CSV table of C-alpha atoms in Angstrom, one decimal:
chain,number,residue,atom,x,y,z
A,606,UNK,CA,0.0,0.0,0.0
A,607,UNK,CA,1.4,3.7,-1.2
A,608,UNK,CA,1.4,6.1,1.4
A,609,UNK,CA,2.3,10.3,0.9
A,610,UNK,CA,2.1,12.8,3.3
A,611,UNK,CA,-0.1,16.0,2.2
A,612,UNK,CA,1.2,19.0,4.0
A,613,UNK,CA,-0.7,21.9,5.5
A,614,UNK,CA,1.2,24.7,6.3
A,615,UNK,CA,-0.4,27.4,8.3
A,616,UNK,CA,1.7,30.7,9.6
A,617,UNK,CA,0.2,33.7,11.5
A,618,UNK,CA,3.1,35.7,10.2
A,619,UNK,CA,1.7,35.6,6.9
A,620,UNK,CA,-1.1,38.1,7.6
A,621,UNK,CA,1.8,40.6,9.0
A,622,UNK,CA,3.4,40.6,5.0
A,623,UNK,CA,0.1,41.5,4.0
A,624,UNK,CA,-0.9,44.3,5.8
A,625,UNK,CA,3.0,45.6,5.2
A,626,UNK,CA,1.7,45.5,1.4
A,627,UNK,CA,-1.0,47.3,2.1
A,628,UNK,CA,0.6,49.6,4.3
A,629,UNK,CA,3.5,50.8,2.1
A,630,UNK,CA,0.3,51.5,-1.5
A,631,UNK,CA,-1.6,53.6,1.0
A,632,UNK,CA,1.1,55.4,2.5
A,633,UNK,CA,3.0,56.1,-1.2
A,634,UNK,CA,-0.3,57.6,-2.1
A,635,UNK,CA,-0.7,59.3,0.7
A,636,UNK,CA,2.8,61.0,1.0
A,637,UNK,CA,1.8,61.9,-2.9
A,638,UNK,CA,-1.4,63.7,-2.2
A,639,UNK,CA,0.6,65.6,0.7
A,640,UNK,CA,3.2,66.9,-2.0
A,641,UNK,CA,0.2,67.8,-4.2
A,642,UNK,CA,-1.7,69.8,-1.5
A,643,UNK,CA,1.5,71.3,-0.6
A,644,UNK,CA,3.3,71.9,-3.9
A,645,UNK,CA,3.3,75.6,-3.1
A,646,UNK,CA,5.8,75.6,-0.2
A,647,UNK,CA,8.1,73.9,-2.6
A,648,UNK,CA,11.2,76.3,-3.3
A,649,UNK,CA,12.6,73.3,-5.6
A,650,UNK,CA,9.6,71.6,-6.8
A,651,UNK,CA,11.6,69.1,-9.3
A,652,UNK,CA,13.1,68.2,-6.2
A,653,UNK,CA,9.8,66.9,-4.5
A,654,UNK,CA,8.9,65.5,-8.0
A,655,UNK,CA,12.2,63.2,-8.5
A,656,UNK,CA,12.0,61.6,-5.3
A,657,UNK,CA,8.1,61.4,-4.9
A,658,UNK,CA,8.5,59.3,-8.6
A,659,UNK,CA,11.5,57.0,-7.4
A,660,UNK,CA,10.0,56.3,-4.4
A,661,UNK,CA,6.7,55.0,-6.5
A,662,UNK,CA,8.4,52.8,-9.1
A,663,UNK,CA,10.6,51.4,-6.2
A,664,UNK,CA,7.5,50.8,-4.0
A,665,UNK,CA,5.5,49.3,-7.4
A,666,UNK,CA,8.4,47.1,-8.6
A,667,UNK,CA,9.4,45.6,-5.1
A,668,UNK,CA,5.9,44.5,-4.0
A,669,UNK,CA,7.1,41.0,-4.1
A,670,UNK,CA,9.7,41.6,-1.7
A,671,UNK,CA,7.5,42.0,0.7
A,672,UNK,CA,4.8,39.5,0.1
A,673,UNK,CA,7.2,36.9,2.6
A,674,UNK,CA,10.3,37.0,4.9
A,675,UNK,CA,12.0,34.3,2.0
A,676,UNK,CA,11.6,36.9,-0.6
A,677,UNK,CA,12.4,39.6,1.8
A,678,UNK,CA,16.5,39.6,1.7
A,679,UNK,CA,18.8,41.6,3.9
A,680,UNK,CA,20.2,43.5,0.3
A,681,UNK,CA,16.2,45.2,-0.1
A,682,UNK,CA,16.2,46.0,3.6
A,683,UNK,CA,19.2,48.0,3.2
A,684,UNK,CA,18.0,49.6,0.0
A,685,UNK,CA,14.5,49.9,1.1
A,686,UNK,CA,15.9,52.1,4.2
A,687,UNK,CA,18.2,53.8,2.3
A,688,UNK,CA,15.7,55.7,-0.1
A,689,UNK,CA,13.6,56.5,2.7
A,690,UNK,CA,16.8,58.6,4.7
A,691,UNK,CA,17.4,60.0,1.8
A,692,UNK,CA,13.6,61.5,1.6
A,693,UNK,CA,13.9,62.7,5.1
A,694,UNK,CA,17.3,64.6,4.0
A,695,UNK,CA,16.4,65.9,1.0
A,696,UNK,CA,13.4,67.4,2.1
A,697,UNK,CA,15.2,70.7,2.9
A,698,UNK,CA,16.3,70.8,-0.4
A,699,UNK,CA,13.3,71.1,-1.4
A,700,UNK,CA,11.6,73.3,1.2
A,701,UNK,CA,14.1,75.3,3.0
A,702,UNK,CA,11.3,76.4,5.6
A,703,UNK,CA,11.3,72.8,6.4
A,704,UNK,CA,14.1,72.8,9.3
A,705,UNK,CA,12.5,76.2,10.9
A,706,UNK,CA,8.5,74.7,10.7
A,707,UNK,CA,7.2,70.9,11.5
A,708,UNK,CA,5.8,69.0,8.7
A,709,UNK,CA,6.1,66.2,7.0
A,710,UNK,CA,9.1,65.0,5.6
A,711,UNK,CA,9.1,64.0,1.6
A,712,UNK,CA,8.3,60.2,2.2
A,713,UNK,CA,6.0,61.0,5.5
A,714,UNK,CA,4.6,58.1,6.6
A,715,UNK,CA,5.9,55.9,4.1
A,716,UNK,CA,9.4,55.5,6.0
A,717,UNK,CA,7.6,53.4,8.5
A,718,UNK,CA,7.3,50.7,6.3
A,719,UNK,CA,10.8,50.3,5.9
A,720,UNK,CA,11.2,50.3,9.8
A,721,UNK,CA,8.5,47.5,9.9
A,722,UNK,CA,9.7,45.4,7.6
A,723,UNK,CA,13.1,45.2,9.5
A,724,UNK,CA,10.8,44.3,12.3
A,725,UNK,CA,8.9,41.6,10.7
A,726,UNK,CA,11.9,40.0,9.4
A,727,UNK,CA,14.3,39.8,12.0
A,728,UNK,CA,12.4,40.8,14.9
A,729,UNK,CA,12.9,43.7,17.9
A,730,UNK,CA,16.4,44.1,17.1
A,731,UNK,CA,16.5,44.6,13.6
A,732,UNK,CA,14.0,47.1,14.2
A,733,UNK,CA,15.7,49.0,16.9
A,734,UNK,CA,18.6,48.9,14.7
A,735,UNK,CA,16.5,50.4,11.6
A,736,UNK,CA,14.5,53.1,13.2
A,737,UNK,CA,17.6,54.6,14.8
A,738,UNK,CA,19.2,55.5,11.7
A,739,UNK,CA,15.5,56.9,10.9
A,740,UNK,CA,15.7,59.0,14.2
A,741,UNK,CA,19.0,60.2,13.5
A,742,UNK,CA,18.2,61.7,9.7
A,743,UNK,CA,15.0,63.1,10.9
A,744,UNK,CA,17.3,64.5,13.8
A,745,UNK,CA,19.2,66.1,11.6
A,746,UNK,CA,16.4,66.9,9.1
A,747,UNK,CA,15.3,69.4,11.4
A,748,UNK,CA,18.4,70.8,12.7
A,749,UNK,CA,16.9,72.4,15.7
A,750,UNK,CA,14.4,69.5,16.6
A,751,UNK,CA,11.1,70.3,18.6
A,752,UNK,CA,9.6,68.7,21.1
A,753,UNK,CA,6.8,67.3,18.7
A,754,UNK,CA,9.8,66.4,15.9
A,755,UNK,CA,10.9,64.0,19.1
A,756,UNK,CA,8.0,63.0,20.4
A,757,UNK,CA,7.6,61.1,16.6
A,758,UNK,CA,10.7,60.1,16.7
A,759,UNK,CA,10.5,58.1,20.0
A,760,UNK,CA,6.8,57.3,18.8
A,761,UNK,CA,8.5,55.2,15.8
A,762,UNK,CA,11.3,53.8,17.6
A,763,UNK,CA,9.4,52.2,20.8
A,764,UNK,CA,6.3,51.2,18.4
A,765,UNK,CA,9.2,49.4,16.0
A,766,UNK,CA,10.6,47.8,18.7
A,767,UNK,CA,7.1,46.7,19.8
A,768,UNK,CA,5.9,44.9,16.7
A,769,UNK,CA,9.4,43.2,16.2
A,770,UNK,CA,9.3,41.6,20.2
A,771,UNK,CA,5.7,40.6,18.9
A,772,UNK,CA,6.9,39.1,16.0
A,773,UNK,CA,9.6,37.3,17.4
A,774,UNK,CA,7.0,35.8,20.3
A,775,UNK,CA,4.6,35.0,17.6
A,776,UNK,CA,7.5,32.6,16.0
A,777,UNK,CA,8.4,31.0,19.2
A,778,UNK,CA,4.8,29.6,19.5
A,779,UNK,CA,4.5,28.6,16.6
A,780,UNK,CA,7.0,26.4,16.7
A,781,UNK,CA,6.1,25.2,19.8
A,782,UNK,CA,2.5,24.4,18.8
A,783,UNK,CA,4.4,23.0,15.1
A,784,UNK,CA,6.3,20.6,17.2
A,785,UNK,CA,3.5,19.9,19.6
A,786,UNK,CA,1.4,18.7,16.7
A,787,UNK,CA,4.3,16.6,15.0
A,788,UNK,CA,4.4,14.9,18.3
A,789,UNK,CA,1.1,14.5,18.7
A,790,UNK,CA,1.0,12.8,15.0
A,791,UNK,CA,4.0,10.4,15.8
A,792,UNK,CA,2.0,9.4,18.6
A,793,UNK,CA,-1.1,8.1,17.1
A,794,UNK,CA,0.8,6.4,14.5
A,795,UNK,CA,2.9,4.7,17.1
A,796,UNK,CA,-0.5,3.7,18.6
A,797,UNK,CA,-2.0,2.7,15.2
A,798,UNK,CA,1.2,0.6,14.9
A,799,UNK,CA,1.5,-0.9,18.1
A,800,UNK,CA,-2.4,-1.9,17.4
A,801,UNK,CA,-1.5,-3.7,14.3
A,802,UNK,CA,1.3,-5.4,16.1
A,803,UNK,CA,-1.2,-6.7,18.8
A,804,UNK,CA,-3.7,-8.0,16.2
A,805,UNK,CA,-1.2,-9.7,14.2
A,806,UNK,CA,1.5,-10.2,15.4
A,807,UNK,CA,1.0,-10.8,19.5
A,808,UNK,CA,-2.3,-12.9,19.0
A,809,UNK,CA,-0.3,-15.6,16.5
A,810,UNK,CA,2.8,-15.6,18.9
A,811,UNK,CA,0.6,-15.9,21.8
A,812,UNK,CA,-1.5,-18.8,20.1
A,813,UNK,CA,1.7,-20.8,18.9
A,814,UNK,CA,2.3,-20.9,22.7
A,815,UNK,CA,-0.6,-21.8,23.9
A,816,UNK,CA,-0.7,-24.5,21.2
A,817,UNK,CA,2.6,-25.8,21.6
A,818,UNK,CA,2.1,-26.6,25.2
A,819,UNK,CA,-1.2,-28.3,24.8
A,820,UNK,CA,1.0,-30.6,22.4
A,821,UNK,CA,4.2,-31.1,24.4
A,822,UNK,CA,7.4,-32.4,23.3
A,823,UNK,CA,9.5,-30.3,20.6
A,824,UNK,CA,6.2,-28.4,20.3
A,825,UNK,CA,6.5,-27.2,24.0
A,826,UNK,CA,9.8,-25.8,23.5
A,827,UNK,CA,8.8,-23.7,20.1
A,828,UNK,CA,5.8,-22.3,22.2
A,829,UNK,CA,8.1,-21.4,25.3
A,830,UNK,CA,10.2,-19.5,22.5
A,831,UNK,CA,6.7,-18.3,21.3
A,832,UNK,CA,5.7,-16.6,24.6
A,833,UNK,CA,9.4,-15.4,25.2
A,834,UNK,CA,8.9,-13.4,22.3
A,835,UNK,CA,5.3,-12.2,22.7
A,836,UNK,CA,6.6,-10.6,26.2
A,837,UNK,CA,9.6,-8.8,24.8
A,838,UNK,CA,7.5,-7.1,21.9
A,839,UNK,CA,4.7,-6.7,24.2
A,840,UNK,CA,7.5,-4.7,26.4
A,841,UNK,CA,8.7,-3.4,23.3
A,842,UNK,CA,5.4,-1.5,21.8
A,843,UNK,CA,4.5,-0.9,25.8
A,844,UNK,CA,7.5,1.3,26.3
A,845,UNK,CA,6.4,3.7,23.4
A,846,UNK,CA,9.7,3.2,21.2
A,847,UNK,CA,9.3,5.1,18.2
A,848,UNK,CA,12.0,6.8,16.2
A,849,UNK,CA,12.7,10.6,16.8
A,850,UNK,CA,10.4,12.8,15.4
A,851,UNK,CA,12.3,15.3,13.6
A,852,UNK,CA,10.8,18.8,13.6
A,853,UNK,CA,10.9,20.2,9.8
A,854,UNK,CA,12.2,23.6,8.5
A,855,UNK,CA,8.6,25.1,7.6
A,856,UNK,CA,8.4,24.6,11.5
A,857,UNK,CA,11.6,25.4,12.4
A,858,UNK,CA,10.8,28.8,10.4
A,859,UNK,CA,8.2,29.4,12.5
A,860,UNK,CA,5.2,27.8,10.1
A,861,UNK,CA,2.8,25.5,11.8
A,862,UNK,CA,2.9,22.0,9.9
A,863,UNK,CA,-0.2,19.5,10.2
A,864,UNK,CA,1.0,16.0,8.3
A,865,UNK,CA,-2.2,13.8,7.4
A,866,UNK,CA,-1.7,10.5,5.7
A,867,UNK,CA,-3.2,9.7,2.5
A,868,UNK,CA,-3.8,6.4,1.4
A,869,UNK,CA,-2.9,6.6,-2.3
A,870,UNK,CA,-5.1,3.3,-2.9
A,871,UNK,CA,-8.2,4.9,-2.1
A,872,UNK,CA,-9.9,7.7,-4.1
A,873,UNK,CA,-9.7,11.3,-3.1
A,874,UNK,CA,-13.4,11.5,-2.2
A,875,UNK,CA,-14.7,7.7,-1.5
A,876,UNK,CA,-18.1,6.4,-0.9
A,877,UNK,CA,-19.6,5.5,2.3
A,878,UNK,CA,-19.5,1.7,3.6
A,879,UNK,CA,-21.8,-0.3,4.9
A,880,UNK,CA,-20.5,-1.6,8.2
A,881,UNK,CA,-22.7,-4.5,8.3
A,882,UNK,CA,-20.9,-6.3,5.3
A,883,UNK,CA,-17.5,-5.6,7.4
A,884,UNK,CA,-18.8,-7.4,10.5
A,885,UNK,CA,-21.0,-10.2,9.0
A,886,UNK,CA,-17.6,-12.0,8.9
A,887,UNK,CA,-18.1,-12.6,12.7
A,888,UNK,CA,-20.8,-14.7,12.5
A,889,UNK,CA,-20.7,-18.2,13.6
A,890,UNK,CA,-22.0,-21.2,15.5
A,891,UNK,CA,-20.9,-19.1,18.8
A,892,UNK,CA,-21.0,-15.8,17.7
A,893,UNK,CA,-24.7,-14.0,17.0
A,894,UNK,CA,-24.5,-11.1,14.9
A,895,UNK,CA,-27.5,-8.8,14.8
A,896,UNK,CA,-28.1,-5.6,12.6
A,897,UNK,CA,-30.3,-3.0,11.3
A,898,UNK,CA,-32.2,-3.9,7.7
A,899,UNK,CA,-31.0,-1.3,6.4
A,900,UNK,CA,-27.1,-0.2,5.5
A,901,UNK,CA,-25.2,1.3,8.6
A,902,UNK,CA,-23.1,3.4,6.2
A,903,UNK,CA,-19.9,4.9,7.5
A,904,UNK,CA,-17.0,6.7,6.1
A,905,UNK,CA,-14.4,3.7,5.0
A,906,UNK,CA,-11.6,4.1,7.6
A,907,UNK,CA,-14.0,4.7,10.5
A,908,UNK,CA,-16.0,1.5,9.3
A,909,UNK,CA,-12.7,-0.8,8.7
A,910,UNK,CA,-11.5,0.8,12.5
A,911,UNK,CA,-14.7,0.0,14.1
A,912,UNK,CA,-14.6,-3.6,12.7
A,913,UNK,CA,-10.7,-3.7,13.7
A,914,UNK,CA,-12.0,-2.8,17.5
A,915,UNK,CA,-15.2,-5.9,17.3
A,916,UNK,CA,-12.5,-8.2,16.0
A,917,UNK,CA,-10.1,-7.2,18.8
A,918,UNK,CA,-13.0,-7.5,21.3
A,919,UNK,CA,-14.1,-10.8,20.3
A,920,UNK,CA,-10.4,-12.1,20.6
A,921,UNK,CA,-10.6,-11.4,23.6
A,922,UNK,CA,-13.7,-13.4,24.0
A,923,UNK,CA,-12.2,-16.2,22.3
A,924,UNK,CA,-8.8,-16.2,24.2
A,925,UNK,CA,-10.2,-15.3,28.2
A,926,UNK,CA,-13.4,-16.1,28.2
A,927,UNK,CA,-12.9,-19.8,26.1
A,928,UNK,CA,-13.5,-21.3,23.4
A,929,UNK,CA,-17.1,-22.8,23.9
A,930,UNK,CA,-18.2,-19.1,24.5
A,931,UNK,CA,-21.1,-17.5,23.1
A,932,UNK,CA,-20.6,-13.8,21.8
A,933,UNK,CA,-23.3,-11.6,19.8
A,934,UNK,CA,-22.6,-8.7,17.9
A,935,UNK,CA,-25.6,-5.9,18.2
A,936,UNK,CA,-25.8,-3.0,15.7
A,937,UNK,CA,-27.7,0.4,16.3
A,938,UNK,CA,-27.6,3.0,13.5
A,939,UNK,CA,-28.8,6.5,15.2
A,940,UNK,CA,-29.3,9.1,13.3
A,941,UNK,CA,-26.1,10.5,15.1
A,942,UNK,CA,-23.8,7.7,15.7
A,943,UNK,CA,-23.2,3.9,15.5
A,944,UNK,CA,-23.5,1.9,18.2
A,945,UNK,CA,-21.7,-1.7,18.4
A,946,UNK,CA,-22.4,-4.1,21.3
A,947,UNK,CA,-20.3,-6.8,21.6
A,948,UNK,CA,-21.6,-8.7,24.7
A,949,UNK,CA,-20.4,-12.8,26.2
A,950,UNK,CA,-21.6,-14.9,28.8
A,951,UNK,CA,-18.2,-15.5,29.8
A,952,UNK,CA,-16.9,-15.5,33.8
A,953,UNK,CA,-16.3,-11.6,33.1
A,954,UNK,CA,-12.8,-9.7,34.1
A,955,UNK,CA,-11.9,-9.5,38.3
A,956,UNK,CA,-11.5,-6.3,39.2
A,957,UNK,CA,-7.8,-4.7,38.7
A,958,UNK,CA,-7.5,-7.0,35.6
A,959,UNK,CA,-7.1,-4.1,33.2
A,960,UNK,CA,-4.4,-2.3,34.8
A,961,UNK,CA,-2.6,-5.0,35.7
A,962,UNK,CA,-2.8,-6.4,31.9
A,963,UNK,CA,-1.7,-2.6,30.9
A,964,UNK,CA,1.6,-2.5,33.1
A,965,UNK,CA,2.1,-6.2,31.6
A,966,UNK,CA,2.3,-4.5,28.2
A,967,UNK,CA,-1.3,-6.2,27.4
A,968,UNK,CA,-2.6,-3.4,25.1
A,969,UNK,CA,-5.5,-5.3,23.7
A,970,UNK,CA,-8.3,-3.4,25.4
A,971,UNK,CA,-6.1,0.1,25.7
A,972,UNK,CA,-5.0,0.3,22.4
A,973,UNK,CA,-6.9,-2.0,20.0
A,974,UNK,CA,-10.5,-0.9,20.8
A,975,UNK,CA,-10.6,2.0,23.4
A,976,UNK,CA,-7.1,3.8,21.0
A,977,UNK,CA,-9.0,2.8,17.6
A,978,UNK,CA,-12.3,4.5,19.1
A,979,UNK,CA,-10.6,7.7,20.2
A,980,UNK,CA,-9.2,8.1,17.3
A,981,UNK,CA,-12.2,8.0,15.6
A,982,UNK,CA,-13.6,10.9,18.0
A,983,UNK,CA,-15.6,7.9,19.5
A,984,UNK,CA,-15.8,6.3,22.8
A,985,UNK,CA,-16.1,2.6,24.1
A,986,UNK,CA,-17.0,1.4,27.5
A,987,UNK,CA,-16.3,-2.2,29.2
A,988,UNK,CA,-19.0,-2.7,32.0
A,989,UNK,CA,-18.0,-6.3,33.2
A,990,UNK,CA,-19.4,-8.4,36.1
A,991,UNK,CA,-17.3,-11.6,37.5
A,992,UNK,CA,-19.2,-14.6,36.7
A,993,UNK,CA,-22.0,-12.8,34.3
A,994,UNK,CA,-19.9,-12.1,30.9
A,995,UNK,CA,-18.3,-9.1,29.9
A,996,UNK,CA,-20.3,-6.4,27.4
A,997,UNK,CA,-18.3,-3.6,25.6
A,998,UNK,CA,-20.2,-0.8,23.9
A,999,UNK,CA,-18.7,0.7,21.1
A,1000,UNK,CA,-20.0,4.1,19.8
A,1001,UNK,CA,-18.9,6.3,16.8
A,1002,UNK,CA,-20.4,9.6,15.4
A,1003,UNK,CA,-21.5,9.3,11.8
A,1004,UNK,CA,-18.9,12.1,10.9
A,1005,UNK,CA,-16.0,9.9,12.4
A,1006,UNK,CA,-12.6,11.4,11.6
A,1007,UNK,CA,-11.0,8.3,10.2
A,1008,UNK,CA,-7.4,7.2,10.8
A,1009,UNK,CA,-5.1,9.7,12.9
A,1010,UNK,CA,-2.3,11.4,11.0
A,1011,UNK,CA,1.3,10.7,11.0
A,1012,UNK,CA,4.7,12.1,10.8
A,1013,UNK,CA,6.4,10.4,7.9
């Protein structure tokens, strides 16, 4: 069976390189519309003109630049800051009142944006580093600052350093919630593993012993083998040995990264299945199966899990309760959720018996129903009575998630 991996990648950051685009249109236009309003306290007009129309092709022609932090090198940074300084000092060039009255500089607002992109990129520092230079040329822009011309000037450099300490807090979480959710993957495939492992794998080790020392002789020692083995790789998948889940770089760059497993033999979008055909395999001289008329229709991985978790309750019927036990199989559809009872007249499980199976690395109940049913945003319950049989009640809503993820 062909398995990919589709990735999801999410990032909050994202939203920040939108609204810098945004930012950076408005405020060209804006710092245009001031120069037009204005255009008669120009003593050099052409001066106003050249910059004002450089600092609109440069904006127009480097929108990419800021549409991610990839795109968004350290070499556009530097140029990016560098044409807005030189707006600030020009701007007595081209209004010599400009260092005796408060007003705007040439690119206004627009300088800002240079100062936030430093801050989006590389955090507080890089904008305490960037609006510094942009305090220091509006400094000496106005030769004899005022108190408003410093008032701005801290304004820009605290709110800089603001957005960039956000930024950089932003990233950390997001890599703690991208690695929280890789681990969180790993672990439900290392249950959906350890699950196979203990239908297959245990059950037929665990049988060969029980077989081999019914028969004695040579047999007896293969089934001592047998069992030897069955305990190691019960204490095996018990301890949660898995290989180490490796964090990728869309997470280590801050992205948040969901992995979902496809199955590349199924279709993209495939039909329901009726869950009756799945379990009508169960039927037998001991085992009553009982269902609706009509189809119990699930989505496929949900059906095939909820008939994984029946066939792992009935082996336990078959290998605790004994073999001349009677089982029966009850179907409920609701319009809601499917309920499966699987009930026995067995002598039941003493009380404590589940831990004390758990910490023998005994999985069967833990992992092969109650793990296959939470995984399916279901739920199953054991209610059992020493001497009177054991029933488990298995329910799963009818939009059932399917098989977990993984980290592949």
């Amino acid at each position: 069976m062909v398995k990919r991996v589709r990735v999801v990648r999410m990032s909050v950051e994202q939203p920040l390189w939108r609204a810098l685009t945004a930012y950076r249109l408005l405020t060209m236009l804006y710092a245009i519309l001031l120069a037009v309003y204005g255009r008669e306290k120009y003593d050099r007009p052409w001066v106003a003109v050249a910059f004002l129309a450089a600092m609109t092709v440069w904006t127009l022609a480097t929108l990419p630049k800021v549409a991610g932090a990839a795109a968004c090198t350290k070499r556009f940074l530097g140029a990016d800051l560098t044409l807005a300084l030189i707006g600030i000092l020009v701007t007595p060039l081209a209004d010599f009142q400009a260092q005796h009255v408060d007003g705007p500089t040439l690119p206004s607002i627009w300088t800002a944006g240079s100062v936030l992109a430093f801050a989006i990129k590389g955090g507080w520092r890089w904008a305490a580093f960037a609006s510094t230079f942009v305090a220091v040329a509006n400094l000496i822009e106005r030769g004899e600052p005022s108190r408003d011309t410093l008032h701005n000037v801290l304004l820009v450099w605290v709110a800089s350093i603001a957005i960039g300490y956000v930024v950089e807090v932003a990233r950390a979480s997001e890599r703690t919630l991208a690695r929280a959710l890789e681990i969180e993957a790993a672990t439900r495939e290392r249950e959906r593993l350890a699950r196979d492992i203990h239908d297959s794998v245990l059950q037929v080790l665990a049988m060969v012993q029980r077989r081999g020392t019914a028969l004695g002789g040579e047999a007896a020692e293969l089934g001592r083998m047998a069992g030897e083995q069955e305990v190691a790789l019960r204490t095996l998948v018990s301890s949660g040995l898995v290989p180490p889940t490796r964090v990728s770089e869309d997470a280590a760059e801050g992205a948040v990264v969901r992995t979902v497993e496809v199955d590349d033999d199924e279709p993209d979008a495939p039909g329901d299945t009726d869950l009756r055909a799945l379990l009508a395999s169960h039927a037998g001289s001991r085992v009553t199966f009982a269902e609706p008329g009509a189809p119990v229709l699930l989505p496929p991985a949900a059906a095939g899990e909820l008939a994984a978790a029946v066939g792992a309750a009935l082996d336990n019927v078959r290998v605790h309760a004994g073999e001349s036990a009677r089982a029966w199989i009850l179907v409920e559809d609701w319009p809601d959720e499917v309920i499966v009872t699987v009930r026995d007249d067995g002598p039941g499980i003493p009380e404590g018996r589940l831990a004390q199976a758990e910490g023998e690395g005994r999985l069967g109940v833990a992992l092969s129903i109650r793990g296959r049913l939470r995984d399916l945003g279901g739920t199953a319950e054991l209610i059992s009575v020493p001497g009177q049989g054991t029933e488990v009640e298995l329910k799963v809503p009818k939009m059932a998630r399917g098989k977990a993820g993984s980290v592949r």
